[in-house]
């Protein structure tokens, strides 16, 4: 997949319903983009609503690939529970040469924090992508998914550009799950004018060659999930 | 059963409690369980229920006391320090024989501690911090499906024993995602039928219309109080027989037997695989009920092969007291633990087990 398509604009904001897989997607995108030579590249972890499983936990891995990670003021402290952010977050936002992936927290509550950086989102320098998992209980249907997307769009005052089909059931994912997610995304894209950016598949679990040839497969790793969780 | 959906632990717990019949939720946000009150705020009213964000955990447990005493099916959740604040109310619920489903999504302590997962609430939930003689059945599921199934069953267990029932999971389970099958919606007792279903509830009058029901924990006469507590303990003795649950795996011919619940039991399973690669057979006793503790499972340990029984805990060692009691001197009892919110990896567990076997 052409990694450049994720960076048609300098900043990609990744938002979505709780547990839709934003962080695993954002980390996977950053790792692949770095591997393909996109530099300078930064991940901004703006998740201040989730106590565990945040992209700052992958900071060392990302930095090893040359990706700048910004987020928590307290040195990516995994137990920081307060919504504190580093002033350094503005650095990649202001560096016009730097590609940026912003990983927001879940739902409109998690998205809200972006409002304090509003001045960076007045122009045309960014895209908003919504990650969707059709196996998530509260985004299984078109009306449910629209409700969640609208809550985020209204909170941010930004209309989403992209949908990212990230429909999976972790290690139980089948190609049918991804196709189900694609159907949901297609209906949403048609009714509301979004562009589908990619169809994610869990790396090592699904062979992308089994997916429909019209799909745009993008491999997502399990960077945050420990292996014993699947015992 | 519906098809599988992907849910975050806390959402799944809330949905299971509602599908199991809980219609009143009183809570106060605390990490790592805040998604539960958020979920209830969004969804409980759609099921005809009532959500109240209380001003504190103390208020929440006493609102629960009131609603449950009136015959409502009540679910309350919190995390370790919040559960600590609720202990007095739990003693009152037990004394007054009022059923409530309680969920502790535990974090590490003591004090404010941290928001990372911990199992150091073992004493808190099995011994209780409230005053007086009382017992609360406690279940500790190890995966989201098991947690969903127990929380779905819990309202009827609480009603059956006319007592609070506690489910203990740690923050890791509250925050992790897993595919689950949600159970069908249970039929809820209509308000006008509560009187026949819960004849003790404060619905005006008892079943015979002759005198008003009173739900209370106060007993002025020592003789009355003694009779009441003896009655409670006769009930607990019956509950001990019926509610004991565990999983025993690979005990025959085991060199070493781990005892672990919840998240730790998941991790141990991977460590057992690593030990098997080294030619060491490891068994597992996984208590699902922490009270009653499954003493009987320890009679299944292979006396001819087992060199040590190891309590594995995300605490300084609390369950080990029950393990020692159940082992009753038959095997050496050791501890493998981490605390402070650190979840060890399976390799570390494996190395510690090898050290124990080396003596």
XYZ file of C-alpha atoms in Angstrom:
590
model
C 0.000 0.000 0.000
C 1.257 3.474 -0.862
C 2.040 4.979 2.509
C 1.896 8.487 1.001
C -1.894 8.256 0.752
C -2.092 8.600 4.551
C -0.147 11.840 4.363
C -1.900 13.771 1.603
C -1.958 16.489 4.236
C 0.823 17.050 6.737
C -1.188 16.080 9.830
C -3.379 12.979 10.165
C -5.739 13.089 13.131
C -6.829 9.599 14.184
C -10.083 9.507 16.166
C -12.877 7.056 16.798
C -15.000 5.151 19.269
C -13.367 3.672 22.371
C -11.543 0.472 21.499
C -11.863 0.898 17.739
C -8.110 0.324 17.461
C -6.868 3.892 16.979
C -3.652 3.410 18.888
C -2.599 0.113 17.294
C -3.388 1.695 13.922
C -1.482 4.895 14.699
C 1.584 3.006 15.961
C 1.493 0.617 12.985
C 1.203 3.527 10.559
C 4.109 5.342 12.192
C 6.321 2.217 12.130
C 5.548 1.528 8.462
C 5.886 5.166 7.420
C 9.264 5.372 9.172
C 10.372 2.159 7.483
C 9.455 3.701 4.121
C 11.578 6.723 4.818
C 8.986 9.301 5.800
C 10.972 11.710 7.921
C 10.717 13.798 9.999
C 7.695 12.039 11.491
C 6.023 12.507 14.866
C 3.317 10.716 16.830
C 1.403 12.899 19.259
C -0.374 10.856 21.909
C -3.315 12.961 23.046
C -5.071 10.125 24.861
C -5.770 11.436 28.325
C -8.923 9.389 28.918
C -7.526 5.860 28.716
C -5.430 4.692 31.627
C -3.743 1.761 29.840
C -2.778 0.795 26.279
C -1.613 4.197 25.023
C 0.804 4.915 22.198
C 3.299 6.540 24.611
C 3.898 2.958 25.888
C 5.512 2.301 22.491
C 7.659 5.438 22.682
C 10.956 3.516 22.820
C 10.029 1.364 19.826
C 8.938 4.393 17.810
C 11.986 6.443 18.741
C 14.228 3.561 17.666
C 12.695 3.970 14.202
C 13.393 7.705 14.251
C 9.830 8.728 15.108
C 9.412 11.630 17.513
C 6.858 10.927 20.270
C 5.124 13.725 22.146
C 2.425 13.516 24.742
C 2.841 13.255 28.467
C 4.786 15.928 30.315
C 6.006 13.388 32.857
C 8.288 11.511 30.529
C 5.631 9.175 29.133
C 4.790 8.035 32.657
C 2.417 5.121 32.090
C 0.590 5.697 35.344
C -0.070 9.411 34.972
C -3.785 9.782 35.436
C -4.048 13.517 35.131
C -4.752 15.111 31.751
C -1.363 16.747 31.538
C 0.369 17.437 28.246
C 3.809 18.598 27.243
C 4.283 22.031 25.703
C 6.593 20.220 23.268
C 3.485 18.920 21.516
C 3.492 22.197 19.615
C 6.922 21.501 18.146
C 5.909 19.033 15.425
C 2.649 20.927 14.908
C 4.655 24.064 14.107
C 7.405 22.342 12.113
C 6.095 22.497 8.573
C 8.525 19.846 7.412
C 7.259 17.279 9.946
C 4.539 14.734 9.186
C 2.341 14.204 12.227
C 0.019 11.426 13.379
C -2.236 12.526 16.226
C -3.629 9.656 18.309
C -6.722 10.903 20.129
C -8.519 9.190 23.009
C -11.826 7.421 22.452
C -15.221 8.986 21.724
C -15.975 12.685 21.874
C -14.596 12.824 25.410
C -11.205 11.679 24.179
C -11.342 13.955 21.137
C -12.131 17.067 23.176
C -8.518 17.730 24.110
C -7.663 18.655 20.516
C -9.682 21.860 20.935
C -6.851 23.488 22.911
C -4.707 23.148 19.779
C -7.418 24.722 17.634
C -5.160 27.325 16.047
C -3.289 24.569 14.195
C -6.501 23.301 12.635
C -7.837 26.454 11.046
C -6.165 25.922 7.686
C -5.984 23.046 5.262
C -2.978 21.229 6.640
C -4.693 18.214 8.127
C -7.095 15.313 7.610
C -9.397 13.702 10.163
C -9.661 9.921 9.971
C -12.230 7.915 11.908
C -11.264 4.365 12.838
C -14.207 1.958 12.795
C -14.549 -1.591 14.029
C -17.904 -3.097 13.008
C -17.446 -5.749 15.704
C -17.503 -3.129 18.434
C -20.821 -3.368 20.232
C -21.673 0.326 19.931
C -20.652 0.783 16.269
C -22.151 -2.330 14.658
C -24.816 -0.581 12.639
C -24.899 2.445 10.346
C -27.044 4.560 12.740
C -24.840 3.619 15.726
C -21.644 4.417 13.802
C -23.095 7.741 12.585
C -24.017 8.659 16.153
C -20.440 8.059 17.315
C -18.863 9.855 14.329
C -21.156 12.871 14.721
C -20.332 13.154 18.412
C -16.635 13.357 17.536
C -17.132 15.699 14.544
C -19.337 18.026 16.590
C -16.899 18.031 19.480
C -13.996 18.954 17.180
C -15.942 21.180 14.804
C -14.212 19.251 12.012
C -15.875 16.984 9.469
C -14.090 13.680 9.024
C -12.368 13.045 5.675
C -11.527 9.382 5.968
C -12.824 6.127 7.340
C -10.404 3.409 8.350
C -11.987 -0.032 8.341
C -10.377 -1.701 11.343
C -12.884 -4.491 11.870
C -11.352 -7.372 13.767
C -11.868 -9.801 16.617
C -8.212 -9.911 17.672
C -6.854 -13.428 17.109
C -10.287 -14.677 16.093
C -10.502 -12.280 13.124
C -11.623 -13.760 9.808
C -11.748 -12.279 6.315
C -15.539 -12.116 6.786
C -15.054 -9.685 9.665
C -13.024 -7.350 7.460
C -15.638 -7.628 4.690
C -18.390 -6.830 7.204
C -16.492 -3.713 8.245
C -16.016 -2.740 4.624
C -19.768 -2.936 4.035
C -20.405 -0.676 7.011
C -17.751 1.810 5.859
C -19.084 1.777 2.282
C -22.593 2.643 3.458
C -21.230 5.454 5.616
C -18.962 6.691 2.828
C -21.843 6.767 0.385
C -24.315 8.494 2.678
C -21.932 11.009 4.185
C -19.211 11.529 1.624
C -16.229 10.027 3.397
C -13.329 8.361 1.639
C -12.320 4.887 2.788
C -8.591 5.032 3.395
C -7.763 1.398 4.034
C -8.969 -1.994 5.258
C -6.870 -3.073 8.215
C -5.974 -6.691 8.883
C -4.208 -8.091 11.940
C -0.674 -9.009 10.914
C 0.185 -12.656 11.381
C -3.470 -13.637 11.682
C -4.961 -12.750 8.306
C -3.171 -13.218 5.006
C -4.056 -10.030 3.072
C -4.081 -11.955 -0.216
C -7.363 -13.649 0.834
C -9.155 -10.288 0.978
C -11.346 -9.009 -1.817
C -9.204 -7.482 -4.579
C -11.003 -4.138 -4.234
C -9.893 -3.816 -0.623
C -6.947 -1.669 0.426
C -5.185 -3.880 2.965
C -3.108 -2.301 5.689
C -1.373 -4.527 8.239
C -1.865 -3.630 11.885
C 0.445 -5.120 14.497
C -0.256 -5.919 18.132
C 2.225 -3.495 19.636
C 0.344 -2.988 22.885
C -1.222 -6.391 23.489
C 0.887 -8.857 25.452
C 0.919 -12.454 24.217
C -0.387 -13.900 27.499
C -3.616 -11.970 27.034
C -4.548 -14.544 24.442
C -4.022 -17.551 26.747
C -26.363 -16.319 22.327
C -25.634 -13.617 19.827
C -22.593 -13.476 17.555
C -19.304 -12.380 19.049
C -18.591 -8.711 19.577
C -15.400 -6.984 20.617
C -15.791 -5.243 23.934
C -13.631 -3.517 26.444
C -13.805 -5.229 29.827
C -15.585 -2.419 31.632
C -18.238 -2.070 28.932
C -18.791 -5.820 28.884
C -19.196 -5.930 32.683
C -21.815 -3.188 32.557
C -23.713 -4.762 29.659
C -23.678 -8.199 31.337
C -25.019 -6.786 34.597
C -27.884 -5.062 32.762
C -28.687 -8.134 30.680
C -28.645 -10.162 33.911
C -31.367 -7.962 35.369
C -29.596 -5.114 37.183
C -31.719 -1.980 36.776
C -30.222 0.420 39.310
C -26.646 1.627 39.187
C -25.080 3.982 41.693
C -21.484 4.945 41.200
C -18.707 7.438 41.269
C -15.928 7.599 38.681
C -12.573 6.106 39.549
C -9.835 4.758 37.276
C -9.603 2.064 35.992
C -13.361 1.424 36.031
C -14.787 4.786 34.927
C -16.053 3.321 31.653
C -18.665 1.455 33.717
C -20.507 4.530 35.019
C -20.022 6.123 31.566
C -21.596 3.074 29.916
C -24.429 2.976 32.438
C -25.069 6.706 31.952
C -25.419 6.076 28.206
C -27.322 2.823 28.249
C -29.099 1.926 31.490
C -32.073 4.203 30.876
C -32.580 2.536 27.461
C -33.190 -0.714 29.379
C -35.680 1.000 31.686
C -33.160 1.372 34.484
C -31.906 4.214 36.653
C -28.369 5.600 36.708
C -27.255 7.920 39.458
C -23.823 9.426 39.738
C -23.494 9.728 43.487
C -21.457 12.419 45.192
C -19.112 9.796 46.648
C -18.669 6.056 47.009
C -20.157 6.266 50.500
C -23.277 7.811 49.031
C -23.372 5.262 46.205
C -23.358 2.218 48.472
C -26.048 3.718 50.687
C -28.201 4.575 47.664
C -27.720 0.945 46.669
C -28.848 -0.125 50.139
C -32.030 1.904 49.799
C -32.904 0.814 46.289
C -32.162 -2.852 46.953
C -34.068 -2.813 50.255
C -37.044 -1.591 48.231
C -36.734 -4.597 45.934
C -34.677 -3.112 43.116
C -31.980 -5.135 41.397
C -28.833 -3.104 42.061
C -25.331 -3.095 40.607
C -22.472 -1.075 42.071
C -18.933 -0.844 40.778
C -15.788 0.896 41.881
C -12.065 0.369 42.159
C -9.947 -0.424 45.213
C -9.960 2.867 47.196
C -13.606 3.366 46.255
C -14.481 -0.141 47.406
C -12.654 0.662 50.664
C -15.037 3.584 51.197
C -18.004 1.260 50.623
C -17.020 -1.313 53.233
C -19.257 0.030 55.978
C -22.238 -0.156 53.640
C -21.380 -3.727 52.719
C -21.488 -4.717 56.388
C -24.920 -3.105 56.634
C -26.132 -4.907 53.476
C -25.008 -8.248 54.888
C -26.578 -7.598 58.250
C -29.861 -6.464 56.721
C -29.708 -9.318 54.173
C -30.052 -7.065 51.157
C -28.833 -8.395 47.783
C -26.567 -6.139 45.716
C -24.078 -7.026 42.975
C -20.680 -5.439 43.614
C -17.774 -5.174 41.216
C -14.222 -4.221 42.150
C -11.978 -3.399 39.168
C -8.901 -3.346 41.328
C -5.776 -1.229 41.070
C -2.660 -1.183 43.190
C -2.278 0.277 46.658
C -2.014 0.915 49.498
C -3.539 4.356 49.784
C -4.071 6.103 46.476
C -1.356 3.757 45.154
C -1.531 3.794 41.374
C -3.920 3.118 38.546
C -2.128 0.044 37.237
C -3.580 -3.427 37.913
C -3.179 -5.111 41.286
C -4.589 -7.997 43.306
C -3.860 -6.612 46.742
C -7.567 -6.282 47.495
C -7.736 -10.001 48.244
C -8.010 -9.416 51.990
C -10.352 -6.485 51.431
C -12.881 -8.527 49.470
C -12.563 -11.915 51.181
C -12.230 -10.674 54.776
C -14.082 -7.417 54.430
C -13.249 -4.080 56.016
C -16.668 -3.483 57.455
C -17.478 -4.124 61.077
C -18.896 -7.272 62.559
C -19.325 -10.863 61.467
C -20.268 -11.135 57.841
C -19.293 -12.844 54.608
C -19.589 -11.868 50.961
C -19.221 -14.458 48.185
C -16.439 -13.308 45.858
C -15.814 -14.468 42.301
C -12.625 -13.752 40.356
C -13.016 -14.475 36.643
C -9.904 -14.721 34.465
C -11.250 -13.638 31.086
C -13.962 -11.326 29.842
C -16.355 -14.085 28.819
C -16.147 -15.649 32.272
C -16.638 -12.214 33.848
C -19.678 -11.570 31.648
C -21.186 -14.938 32.564
C -20.625 -14.396 36.309
C -21.979 -10.827 36.286
C -25.008 -12.056 34.345
C -25.614 -14.735 36.968
C -24.745 -12.498 39.933
C -28.142 -10.744 40.410
C -29.875 -14.094 40.826
C -27.107 -15.360 43.126
C -27.441 -12.243 45.266
C -31.226 -12.704 45.405
C -30.890 -16.437 46.144
C -28.597 -15.775 49.126
C -30.150 -12.426 50.067
C -26.642 -11.084 50.403
C -24.232 -8.951 48.406
C -22.159 -10.828 45.837
C -18.778 -9.440 44.812
C -16.941 -9.864 41.517
C -13.222 -9.034 41.595
C -11.295 -8.277 38.420
C -8.191 -6.170 38.084
C -7.677 -3.053 35.992
C -6.055 -5.046 33.208
C -9.313 -6.934 32.718
C -11.303 -3.729 32.901
C -9.232 -2.130 30.166
C -8.461 -5.056 27.854
C -10.460 -5.915 24.752
C -11.734 -9.420 23.998
C -14.278 -11.015 21.707
C -17.285 -12.123 23.744
C -20.742 -13.565 23.302
C -23.298 -11.524 25.160
C -26.016 -13.532 26.917
C -29.708 -13.051 26.142
C -31.646 -10.448 28.095
C -33.104 -11.858 31.312
C -36.702 -11.086 32.059
C -36.963 -8.519 34.818
C -39.455 -8.846 37.665
C -42.183 -6.269 37.165
C -42.493 -3.693 39.901
C -45.921 -5.006 40.920
C -44.504 -8.535 41.261
C -41.564 -7.619 43.489
C -43.653 -8.298 46.562
C -44.088 -11.955 45.681
C -40.522 -12.358 44.392
C -38.893 -10.556 47.317
C -41.407 -10.864 50.172
C -38.944 -9.203 52.560
C -38.604 -6.014 50.499
C -39.980 -2.666 51.590
C -42.910 -2.462 49.244
C -45.512 -1.473 51.816
C -46.577 -4.718 53.436
C -45.367 -8.303 53.599
C -47.097 -11.101 51.747
C -49.744 -11.620 54.400
C -50.777 -7.950 54.537
C -50.672 -8.129 58.321
C -47.530 -6.183 59.123
C -45.109 -3.832 57.455
C -41.747 -5.130 56.302
C -38.736 -3.662 58.026
C -35.210 -3.917 56.609
C -32.678 -3.096 59.313
C -29.304 -3.912 60.745
C -29.991 -2.571 64.217
C -30.867 -5.118 66.906
C -31.112 -3.640 70.381
C -31.202 -6.872 72.384
C -27.926 -8.853 72.525
C -29.913 -12.098 72.456
C -31.725 -11.031 69.277
C -28.455 -9.985 67.649
C -26.786 -13.279 68.526
C -29.678 -15.243 67.044
C -29.515 -13.069 63.907
C -25.747 -13.499 63.407
C -26.038 -17.258 64.025
C -28.737 -17.340 61.344
C -26.477 -15.437 58.923
C -23.663 -17.895 59.514
C -25.916 -20.901 58.979
C -26.693 -19.280 55.613
C -23.006 -18.714 54.867
C -22.274 -22.375 55.670
C -24.796 -23.411 53.018
C -23.378 -20.868 50.565
C -19.872 -22.237 51.112
C -21.035 -25.629 49.894
C -22.866 -24.305 46.849
C -20.663 -21.469 45.640
C -17.218 -23.052 45.648
C -15.780 -22.830 42.100
C -12.371 -23.503 40.658
C -10.465 -24.789 37.667
C -7.774 -27.448 38.157
C -5.443 -28.157 35.279
C -2.554 -30.534 34.729
C -2.283 -31.639 38.382
C -1.530 -35.302 37.753
C 2.233 -35.838 37.724
C 2.913 -32.102 38.166
C 6.346 -31.096 39.492
C 5.036 -27.741 40.636
C 1.504 -26.431 41.146
C 0.674 -22.768 40.708
C -2.301 -21.146 42.404
C -3.446 -17.990 40.680
C -6.644 -16.091 39.945
C -7.688 -13.494 37.400
C -5.025 -11.875 35.230
C -2.237 -13.775 36.995
C -3.819 -17.097 35.998
C -3.732 -16.031 32.332
C -0.090 -15.149 32.564
C 0.767 -18.393 34.378
C -0.658 -20.410 31.497
C 2.024 -18.982 29.210
C 4.691 -19.666 31.895
C 3.449 -23.274 32.093
C 4.118 -23.646 28.371
C 7.658 -22.310 28.821
C 8.270 -24.766 31.691
C 6.937 -27.648 29.578
C 9.581 -26.785 26.955
C 12.154 -27.365 29.692
C 10.592 -30.723 30.589
C 8.884 -29.475 33.743
C 5.258 -30.292 34.291
C 3.404 -27.457 35.960
C -0.182 -27.654 37.206
C -2.614 -24.857 37.981
C -5.329 -24.399 40.556
C -7.346 -21.339 39.600
C -9.779 -20.314 42.324
C -12.844 -18.792 40.663
C -14.551 -18.275 44.014
C -12.172 -16.577 46.451
C -14.751 -16.902 49.210
C -15.552 -19.713 49.526
C -11.952 -20.647 48.833
C -11.722 -23.961 46.964
C -9.887 -25.994 49.641
C -11.061 -29.216 47.993
C -8.991 -28.515 44.859
C -5.808 -28.982 46.880
C -6.767 -32.602 47.630
C -6.246 -33.265 43.902
C -2.535 -32.381 43.940
C -0.310 -35.336 43.081
C 1.517 -36.248 46.312
C 3.987 -38.457 44.456
C 5.387 -35.768 42.163
C 4.631 -32.226 43.399
C 7.565 -30.523 45.084
C 5.968 -27.127 45.756
C 2.689 -25.247 45.657
C 3.212 -21.652 44.570
C 0.787 -18.818 45.211
C 1.203 -16.311 42.373
C -0.112 -12.872 43.175
C -0.018 -9.219 42.142
C 0.390 -8.319 45.818
C 2.864 -8.969 48.608
C 1.091 -12.276 49.215
C -2.439 -12.359 50.578
C -4.110 -15.392 48.998
C -1.117 -17.415 50.228
C -2.751 -17.494 53.666
C -5.712 -19.385 52.225
C -3.382 -21.550 50.142
C -1.420 -22.549 53.258
C -4.655 -23.366 55.062
C -5.844 -25.507 52.165
C -2.471 -27.241 51.711
C -2.474 -28.013 55.447
C 1.216 -28.840 55.608
C 1.188 -31.415 52.816
C 3.521 -29.455 50.488
C 5.939 -26.563 50.806
C 4.065 -23.334 49.946
C 5.974 -20.573 48.150
C 5.129 -17.153 46.758
C 5.823 -15.537 43.406
C 4.661 -11.982 43.277
C 5.041 -8.488 41.874
C 3.390 -5.385 43.210
C 3.223 -1.650 42.570
C 1.125 -2.209 39.452
C 3.757 -4.274 37.660
C 2.488 -7.244 35.689
C 5.391 -9.665 35.220
C 6.014 -11.461 31.959
C 5.788 -15.212 31.619
C 9.558 -15.610 31.270
C 10.089 -14.005 34.664
C 7.460 -16.323 36.175
C 9.148 -19.310 34.578
C 12.584 -18.345 35.953
C 11.209 -17.829 39.450
C 9.501 -21.226 39.321
C 12.768 -22.882 38.246
C 14.542 -21.285 41.219
C 11.915 -22.672 43.588
C 12.358 -26.154 42.109
C 16.129 -25.894 42.462
C 15.502 -25.239 46.162
